[in-house]
GROMACS .gro file of C-alpha atoms in nm:
model
  321
    1UNK     CA    1 -19.548  -4.884  -2.177
    2UNK     CA    2 -19.220  -4.635  -2.156
    3UNK     CA    3 -18.862  -4.620  -2.065
    4UNK     CA    4 -18.947  -4.438  -1.730
    5UNK     CA    5 -18.739  -4.671  -1.481
    6UNK     CA    6 -18.983  -4.531  -1.177
    7UNK     CA    7 -19.290  -4.798  -1.143
    8UNK     CA    8 -19.609  -4.642  -1.026
    9UNK     CA    9 -19.808  -4.780  -0.755
   10UNK     CA   10 -20.133  -4.871  -0.880
   11UNK     CA   11 -20.486  -4.947  -0.775
   12UNK     CA   12 -20.694  -5.112  -1.008
   13UNK     CA   13 -21.076  -5.106  -0.978
   14UNK     CA   14 -21.273  -5.311  -1.207
   15UNK     CA   15 -21.565  -5.640  -1.188
   16UNK     CA   16 -21.653  -5.791  -1.509
   17UNK     CA   17 -21.457  -5.994  -1.765
   18UNK     CA   18 -21.463  -5.632  -1.952
   19UNK     CA   19 -21.176  -5.505  -1.710
   20UNK     CA   20 -20.985  -5.795  -1.714
   21UNK     CA   21 -20.790  -5.680  -2.052
   22UNK     CA   22 -20.678  -5.307  -1.887
   23UNK     CA   23 -20.581  -5.493  -1.572
   24UNK     CA   24 -20.361  -5.785  -1.733
   25UNK     CA   25 -20.201  -5.509  -1.963
   26UNK     CA   26 -20.128  -5.306  -1.619
   27UNK     CA   27 -20.009  -5.637  -1.486
   28UNK     CA   28 -19.748  -5.728  -1.736
   29UNK     CA   29 -19.661  -5.335  -1.758
   30UNK     CA   30 -19.317  -5.244  -1.520
   31UNK     CA   31 -19.584  -5.076  -1.269
   32UNK     CA   32 -19.669  -5.225  -0.952
   33UNK     CA   33 -20.061  -5.325  -0.909
   34UNK     CA   34 -20.044  -5.287  -0.522
   35UNK     CA   35 -20.408  -5.373  -0.491
   36UNK     CA   36 -20.751  -5.458  -0.694
   37UNK     CA   37 -21.084  -5.352  -0.605
   38UNK     CA   38 -21.358  -5.536  -0.701
   39UNK     CA   39 -21.732  -5.586  -0.619
   40UNK     CA   40 -21.809  -5.828  -0.312
   41UNK     CA   41 -21.898  -6.239  -0.434
   42UNK     CA   42 -22.194  -6.267  -0.563
   43UNK     CA   43 -22.464  -6.603  -0.572
   44UNK     CA   44 -22.398  -6.774  -0.932
   45UNK     CA   45 -22.517  -7.100  -1.062
   46UNK     CA   46 -22.778  -7.294  -0.942
   47UNK     CA   47 -22.655  -7.359  -0.657
   48UNK     CA   48 -22.638  -7.000  -0.586
   49UNK     CA   49 -22.311  -6.986  -0.417
   50UNK     CA   50 -22.099  -6.727  -0.392
   51UNK     CA   51 -21.877  -6.679  -0.710
   52UNK     CA   52 -21.557  -6.478  -0.749
   53UNK     CA   53 -21.595  -6.190  -1.057
   54UNK     CA   54 -21.358  -6.226  -1.341
   55UNK     CA   55 -21.142  -5.975  -1.231
   56UNK     CA   56 -21.101  -6.138  -0.845
   57UNK     CA   57 -20.997  -6.450  -1.041
   58UNK     CA   58 -20.738  -6.253  -1.224
   59UNK     CA   59 -20.614  -6.116  -0.985
   60UNK     CA   60 -20.556  -6.418  -0.681
   61UNK     CA   61 -20.373  -6.580  -1.011
   62UNK     CA   62 -20.160  -6.309  -1.012
   63UNK     CA   63 -20.126  -6.314  -0.684
   64UNK     CA   64 -20.252  -5.958  -0.654
   65UNK     CA   65 -20.401  -5.843  -0.318
   66UNK     CA   66 -20.798  -5.787  -0.376
   67UNK     CA   67 -21.028  -5.553  -0.157
   68UNK     CA   68 -21.396  -5.618  -0.185
   69UNK     CA   69 -21.568  -5.297  -0.006
   70UNK     CA   70 -21.960  -5.280  -0.025
   71UNK     CA   71 -21.900  -4.879  -0.042
   72UNK     CA   72 -21.619  -4.631  -0.082
   73UNK     CA   73 -21.807  -4.414   0.145
   74UNK     CA   74 -21.657  -4.584   0.494
   75UNK     CA   75 -21.349  -4.370   0.663
   76UNK     CA   76 -21.193  -4.723   0.738
   77UNK     CA   77 -21.200  -4.786   0.380
   78UNK     CA   78 -21.040  -4.473   0.241
   79UNK     CA   79 -20.761  -4.488   0.533
   80UNK     CA   80 -20.667  -4.901   0.365
   81UNK     CA   81 -20.625  -4.706   0.048
   82UNK     CA   82 -20.467  -4.465   0.174
   83UNK     CA   83 -20.220  -4.692   0.357
   84UNK     CA   84 -20.120  -4.830  -0.016
   85UNK     CA   85 -19.970  -4.516  -0.100
   86UNK     CA   86 -20.104  -4.495  -0.465
   87UNK     CA   87 -19.982  -4.284  -0.763
   88UNK     CA   88 -20.286  -4.363  -0.950
   89UNK     CA   89 -20.620  -4.532  -0.955
   90UNK     CA   90 -20.752  -4.712  -1.272
   91UNK     CA   91 -21.105  -4.802  -1.245
   92UNK     CA   92 -21.260  -4.966  -1.540
   93UNK     CA   93 -21.626  -5.092  -1.502
   94UNK     CA   94 -21.613  -5.110  -1.129
   95UNK     CA   95 -21.950  -5.054  -1.040
   96UNK     CA   96 -21.935  -4.844  -0.716
   97UNK     CA   97 -21.928  -4.477  -0.705
   98UNK     CA   98 -21.646  -4.317  -0.580
   99UNK     CA   99 -21.661  -4.039  -0.362
  100UNK     CA  100 -21.481  -3.724  -0.373
  101UNK     CA  101 -21.233  -3.831  -0.059
  102UNK     CA  102 -21.147  -4.114  -0.285
  103UNK     CA  103 -21.077  -3.965  -0.604
  104UNK     CA  104 -20.816  -3.694  -0.389
  105UNK     CA  105 -20.642  -3.992  -0.241
  106UNK     CA  106 -20.407  -4.080  -0.531
  107UNK     CA  107 -20.078  -3.839  -0.624
  108UNK     CA  108 -20.201  -3.844  -1.004
  109UNK     CA  109 -20.569  -3.860  -0.968
  110UNK     CA  110 -20.845  -4.156  -1.092
  111UNK     CA  111 -20.847  -4.281  -1.459
  112UNK     CA  112 -21.136  -4.456  -1.579
  113UNK     CA  113 -21.118  -4.672  -1.929
  114UNK     CA  114 -21.484  -4.609  -2.070
  115UNK     CA  115 -21.648  -4.804  -2.354
  116UNK     CA  116 -21.774  -4.531  -2.550
  117UNK     CA  117 -21.671  -4.207  -2.709
  118UNK     CA  118 -21.711  -3.948  -2.475
  119UNK     CA  119 -21.919  -3.721  -2.414
  120UNK     CA  120 -22.152  -3.966  -2.671
  121UNK     CA  121 -22.293  -4.236  -2.436
  122UNK     CA  122 -22.200  -4.175  -2.070
  123UNK     CA  123 -22.341  -4.416  -1.786
  124UNK     CA  124 -22.361  -4.757  -1.745
  125UNK     CA  125 -22.428  -4.908  -2.077
  126UNK     CA  126 -22.284  -4.779  -2.384
  127UNK     CA  127 -22.208  -5.032  -2.543
  128UNK     CA  128 -22.606  -5.140  -2.563
  129UNK     CA  129 -22.686  -4.760  -2.584
  130UNK     CA  130 -22.433  -4.758  -2.929
  131UNK     CA  131 -22.618  -5.060  -3.083
  132UNK     CA  132 -22.966  -4.966  -3.046
  133UNK     CA  133 -22.907  -4.599  -3.166
  134UNK     CA  134 -22.759  -4.776  -3.465
  135UNK     CA  135 -22.436  -4.581  -3.410
  136UNK     CA  136 -22.185  -4.694  -3.711
  137UNK     CA  137 -21.870  -4.583  -3.469
  138UNK     CA  138 -21.806  -4.644  -3.106
  139UNK     CA  139 -21.461  -4.655  -2.931
  140UNK     CA  140 -21.303  -4.627  -2.589
  141UNK     CA  141 -21.206  -4.315  -2.389
  142UNK     CA  142 -20.975  -4.259  -2.121
  143UNK     CA  143 -21.077  -3.979  -1.872
  144UNK     CA  144 -20.981  -3.827  -1.570
  145UNK     CA  145 -21.237  -3.910  -1.283
  146UNK     CA  146 -21.428  -3.593  -1.095
  147UNK     CA  147 -21.749  -3.634  -0.912
  148UNK     CA  148 -21.994  -3.610  -1.223
  149UNK     CA  149 -22.108  -3.933  -1.399
  150UNK     CA  150 -21.867  -3.947  -1.713
  151UNK     CA  151 -21.797  -3.558  -1.711
  152UNK     CA  152 -21.416  -3.536  -1.639
  153UNK     CA  153 -21.163  -3.438  -1.913
  154UNK     CA  154 -21.066  -3.710  -2.165
  155UNK     CA  155 -20.692  -3.786  -2.220
  156UNK     CA  156 -20.724  -4.018  -2.522
  157UNK     CA  157 -20.994  -4.165  -2.750
  158UNK     CA  158 -20.956  -4.448  -3.003
  159UNK     CA  159 -21.231  -4.552  -3.242
  160UNK     CA  160 -21.325  -4.862  -3.418
  161UNK     CA  161 -21.629  -4.937  -3.655
  162UNK     CA  162 -21.961  -5.070  -3.569
  163UNK     CA  163 -22.037  -5.340  -3.785
  164UNK     CA  164 -22.389  -5.401  -3.928
  165UNK     CA  165 -22.409  -5.733  -3.741
  166UNK     CA  166 -22.256  -5.635  -3.424
  167UNK     CA  167 -22.403  -5.772  -3.116
  168UNK     CA  168 -22.370  -5.630  -2.776
  169UNK     CA  169 -22.122  -5.944  -2.712
  170UNK     CA  170 -21.868  -5.916  -2.971
  171UNK     CA  171 -21.900  -5.533  -2.926
  172UNK     CA  172 -21.799  -5.561  -2.588
  173UNK     CA  173 -21.488  -5.798  -2.676
  174UNK     CA  174 -21.347  -5.557  -2.951
  175UNK     CA  175 -21.375  -5.254  -2.696
  176UNK     CA  176 -21.228  -5.380  -2.414
  177UNK     CA  177 -20.900  -5.532  -2.622
  178UNK     CA  178 -20.933  -5.160  -2.735
  179UNK     CA  179 -20.906  -5.030  -2.440
  180UNK     CA  180 -20.605  -5.200  -2.316
  181UNK     CA  181 -20.468  -5.139  -2.620
  182UNK     CA  182 -20.522  -4.778  -2.551
  183UNK     CA  183 -20.398  -4.772  -2.193
  184UNK     CA  184 -20.060  -4.933  -2.287
  185UNK     CA  185 -20.002  -4.660  -2.529
  186UNK     CA  186 -20.088  -4.357  -2.273
  187UNK     CA  187 -20.036  -4.479  -1.906
  188UNK     CA  188 -19.675  -4.366  -1.882
  189UNK     CA  189 -19.779  -4.024  -2.076
  190UNK     CA  190 -20.076  -3.945  -1.804
  191UNK     CA  191 -19.848  -4.035  -1.500
  192UNK     CA  192 -19.543  -3.805  -1.651
  193UNK     CA  193 -19.768  -3.489  -1.746
  194UNK     CA  194 -19.694  -3.523  -2.080
  195UNK     CA  195 -20.017  -3.652  -2.224
  196UNK     CA  196 -20.296  -3.366  -2.121
  197UNK     CA  197 -20.702  -3.423  -2.065
  198UNK     CA  198 -20.905  -3.212  -2.256
  199UNK     CA  199 -21.252  -3.105  -2.141
  200UNK     CA  200 -21.531  -3.270  -2.285
  201UNK     CA  201 -21.813  -3.068  -2.473
  202UNK     CA  202 -22.085  -3.126  -2.207
  203UNK     CA  203 -22.375  -2.968  -2.441
  204UNK     CA  204 -22.307  -3.276  -2.682
  205UNK     CA  205 -22.340  -3.517  -2.397
  206UNK     CA  206 -22.593  -3.821  -2.373
  207UNK     CA  207 -22.667  -4.114  -2.124
  208UNK     CA  208 -22.697  -4.454  -2.142
  209UNK     CA  209 -22.905  -4.537  -1.831
  210UNK     CA  210 -22.898  -4.917  -1.654
  211UNK     CA  211 -23.087  -5.189  -1.879
  212UNK     CA  212 -23.377  -5.327  -1.680
  213UNK     CA  213 -23.552  -5.685  -1.833
  214UNK     CA  214 -23.830  -5.473  -1.950
  215UNK     CA  215 -23.581  -5.302  -2.151
  216UNK     CA  216 -23.607  -5.662  -2.373
  217UNK     CA  217 -23.969  -5.662  -2.426
  218UNK     CA  218 -24.063  -5.635  -2.794
  219UNK     CA  219 -24.273  -5.384  -2.914
  220UNK     CA  220 -24.365  -5.498  -3.292
  221UNK     CA  221 -24.500  -5.217  -3.386
  222UNK     CA  222 -24.128  -5.051  -3.405
  223UNK     CA  223 -23.951  -5.116  -3.738
  224UNK     CA  224 -23.777  -5.429  -3.810
  225UNK     CA  225 -23.445  -5.233  -3.807
  226UNK     CA  226 -23.517  -5.115  -3.424
  227UNK     CA  227 -23.615  -5.439  -3.340
  228UNK     CA  228 -23.327  -5.622  -3.530
  229UNK     CA  229 -23.077  -5.325  -3.271
  230UNK     CA  230 -23.286  -5.442  -2.989
  231UNK     CA  231 -23.231  -5.795  -3.046
  232UNK     CA  232 -22.842  -5.780  -3.118
  233UNK     CA  233 -22.812  -5.501  -2.768
  234UNK     CA  234 -22.963  -5.740  -2.553
  235UNK     CA  235 -22.789  -6.060  -2.696
  236UNK     CA  236 -22.605  -6.153  -2.362
  237UNK     CA  237 -22.864  -5.971  -2.104
  238UNK     CA  238 -23.182  -5.964  -2.066
  239UNK     CA  239 -23.214  -6.096  -2.406
  240UNK     CA  240 -23.536  -5.955  -2.636
  241UNK     CA  241 -23.829  -6.135  -2.590
  242UNK     CA  242 -24.170  -6.157  -2.693
  243UNK     CA  243 -24.516  -6.384  -2.596
  244UNK     CA  244 -24.578  -6.674  -2.829
  245UNK     CA  245 -24.925  -6.846  -2.721
  246UNK     CA  246 -24.908  -6.649  -2.363
  247UNK     CA  247 -24.540  -6.794  -2.329
  248UNK     CA  248 -24.237  -6.603  -2.316
  249UNK     CA  249 -23.979  -6.676  -2.560
  250UNK     CA  250 -23.634  -6.517  -2.592
  251UNK     CA  251 -23.529  -6.423  -2.938
  252UNK     CA  252 -23.156  -6.477  -2.954
  253UNK     CA  253 -23.106  -6.390  -3.325
  254UNK     CA  254 -23.300  -6.182  -3.595
  255UNK     CA  255 -23.259  -6.023  -3.919
  256UNK     CA  256 -23.432  -5.766  -4.128
  257UNK     CA  257 -23.540  -5.890  -4.463
  258UNK     CA  258 -23.641  -5.761  -4.795
  259UNK     CA  259 -23.750  -6.053  -4.940
  260UNK     CA  260 -24.034  -6.236  -4.700
  261UNK     CA  261 -24.111  -6.600  -4.698
  262UNK     CA  262 -24.477  -6.517  -4.690
  263UNK     CA  263 -24.630  -6.608  -5.091
  264UNK     CA  264 -24.816  -6.261  -5.087
  265UNK     CA  265 -24.701  -5.897  -5.064
  266UNK     CA  266 -24.624  -5.868  -4.690
  267UNK     CA  267 -24.859  -5.701  -4.462
  268UNK     CA  268 -25.071  -5.777  -4.157
  269UNK     CA  269 -25.059  -5.656  -3.808
  270UNK     CA  270 -24.742  -5.587  -3.609
  271UNK     CA  271 -24.648  -5.903  -3.477
  272UNK     CA  272 -24.810  -6.152  -3.711
  273UNK     CA  273 -24.634  -6.442  -3.859
  274UNK     CA  274 -24.663  -6.408  -4.215
  275UNK     CA  275 -24.437  -6.686  -4.307
  276UNK     CA  276 -24.183  -6.935  -4.224
  277UNK     CA  277 -23.824  -6.935  -4.450
  278UNK     CA  278 -23.577  -7.222  -4.463
  279UNK     CA  279 -23.386  -7.027  -4.201
  280UNK     CA  280 -23.655  -6.850  -3.987
  281UNK     CA  281 -23.960  -6.725  -3.891
  282UNK     CA  282 -24.076  -6.425  -4.053
  283UNK     CA  283 -24.308  -6.150  -3.873
  284UNK     CA  284 -24.426  -5.804  -3.973
  285UNK     CA  285 -24.315  -5.509  -3.797
  286UNK     CA  286 -24.450  -5.183  -3.802
  287UNK     CA  287 -24.225  -5.122  -4.073
  288UNK     CA  288 -24.088  -5.375  -4.244
  289UNK     CA  289 -24.048  -5.787  -4.176
  290UNK     CA  290 -23.835  -5.916  -3.926
  291UNK     CA  291 -23.675  -6.288  -3.964
  292UNK     CA  292 -23.639  -6.434  -3.631
  293UNK     CA  293 -23.340  -6.708  -3.673
  294UNK     CA  294 -23.260  -6.857  -3.310
  295UNK     CA  295 -23.550  -6.841  -3.026
  296UNK     CA  296 -23.611  -7.010  -2.738
  297UNK     CA  297 -23.891  -7.094  -2.536
  298UNK     CA  298 -23.950  -7.139  -2.176
  299UNK     CA  299 -23.759  -7.437  -1.993
  300UNK     CA  300 -23.592  -7.520  -2.346
  301UNK     CA  301 -23.288  -7.510  -2.527
  302UNK     CA  302 -23.193  -7.253  -2.786
  303UNK     CA  303 -23.263  -7.340  -3.120
  304UNK     CA  304 -23.269  -7.222  -3.492
  305UNK     CA  305 -23.637  -7.088  -3.543
  306UNK     CA  306 -23.683  -7.291  -3.868
  307UNK     CA  307 -23.642  -7.618  -3.684
  308UNK     CA  308 -23.867  -7.494  -3.403
  309UNK     CA  309 -24.132  -7.409  -3.656
  310UNK     CA  310 -24.125  -7.763  -3.796
  311UNK     CA  311 -24.268  -7.873  -3.447
  312UNK     CA  312 -24.481  -7.621  -3.356
  313UNK     CA  313 -24.716  -7.425  -3.619
  314UNK     CA  314 -24.658  -7.061  -3.607
  315UNK     CA  315 -24.767  -6.931  -3.909
  316UNK     CA  316 -25.030  -6.665  -3.878
  317UNK     CA  317 -24.998  -6.661  -3.489
  318UNK     CA  318 -25.003  -6.322  -3.320
  319UNK     CA  319 -24.652  -6.278  -3.118
  320UNK     CA  320 -24.669  -6.042  -2.789
  321UNK     CA  321 -25.005  -6.182  -2.706
   0.00000   0.00000   0.00000
């Protein structure tokens, strides 16, 4: 990360696994990670025991002090951050709001690695939003944080191409690695003031709001391409779902098909199963046919849709009710 002999004192803030590659790059650099901010432990697993998140686990393994406040608005927490005398705060998918008083603590300010090409897809779920919209390009942005949501000037961006079959999981991993790569290249320049931030075009901004479970419910009146993107965008959570014989059925994988397994010209009400192919179940949509290739019934394991159809007659059934 450059040849400046003076290492910076950096506080890192992040919580999920998306943030780990950036923290790893920082920990391997010449700079001093004086503390890691991460969200409080949360219940996980069948026993619902408190579990440390990925960033905390990494920090502990590397011997970095961990702070887990429930909010950054309290004076005591802000005083604790000031005593660390940070030159910079680096935030990657932290999940807590940084009030103005915190933004002013580091000498060189606070920067954020964001999983989109700002100003497109500001907000909480840019990866899913890019897939849902059918974007062909995504990337990462490193910006200077300010009071607005992802509105700060941008130091650097890096693009990648979204594959036609990209899922949120695969794009997440690629962007996480790309963010760490870009951070490694520009961090010293940001600290030295030689990398200058450019204001965003706020008129071109759009937002990716938080995802809810209801977003995953399939509307079969939409096109096959739209539903395919929905399945790929929500593959890790909350997972696209529909009703089969009144049972909530998860749809883990699907693809639009040009030639249906139906013996006739594809037709029927949206949601109607019109045939079973060797690799899936063909469902009529509002525009085109979608082939479900991996599904999961309640209380059952995920399985190939064609295998499921061998033991559970689905031809002619209407999904979504």
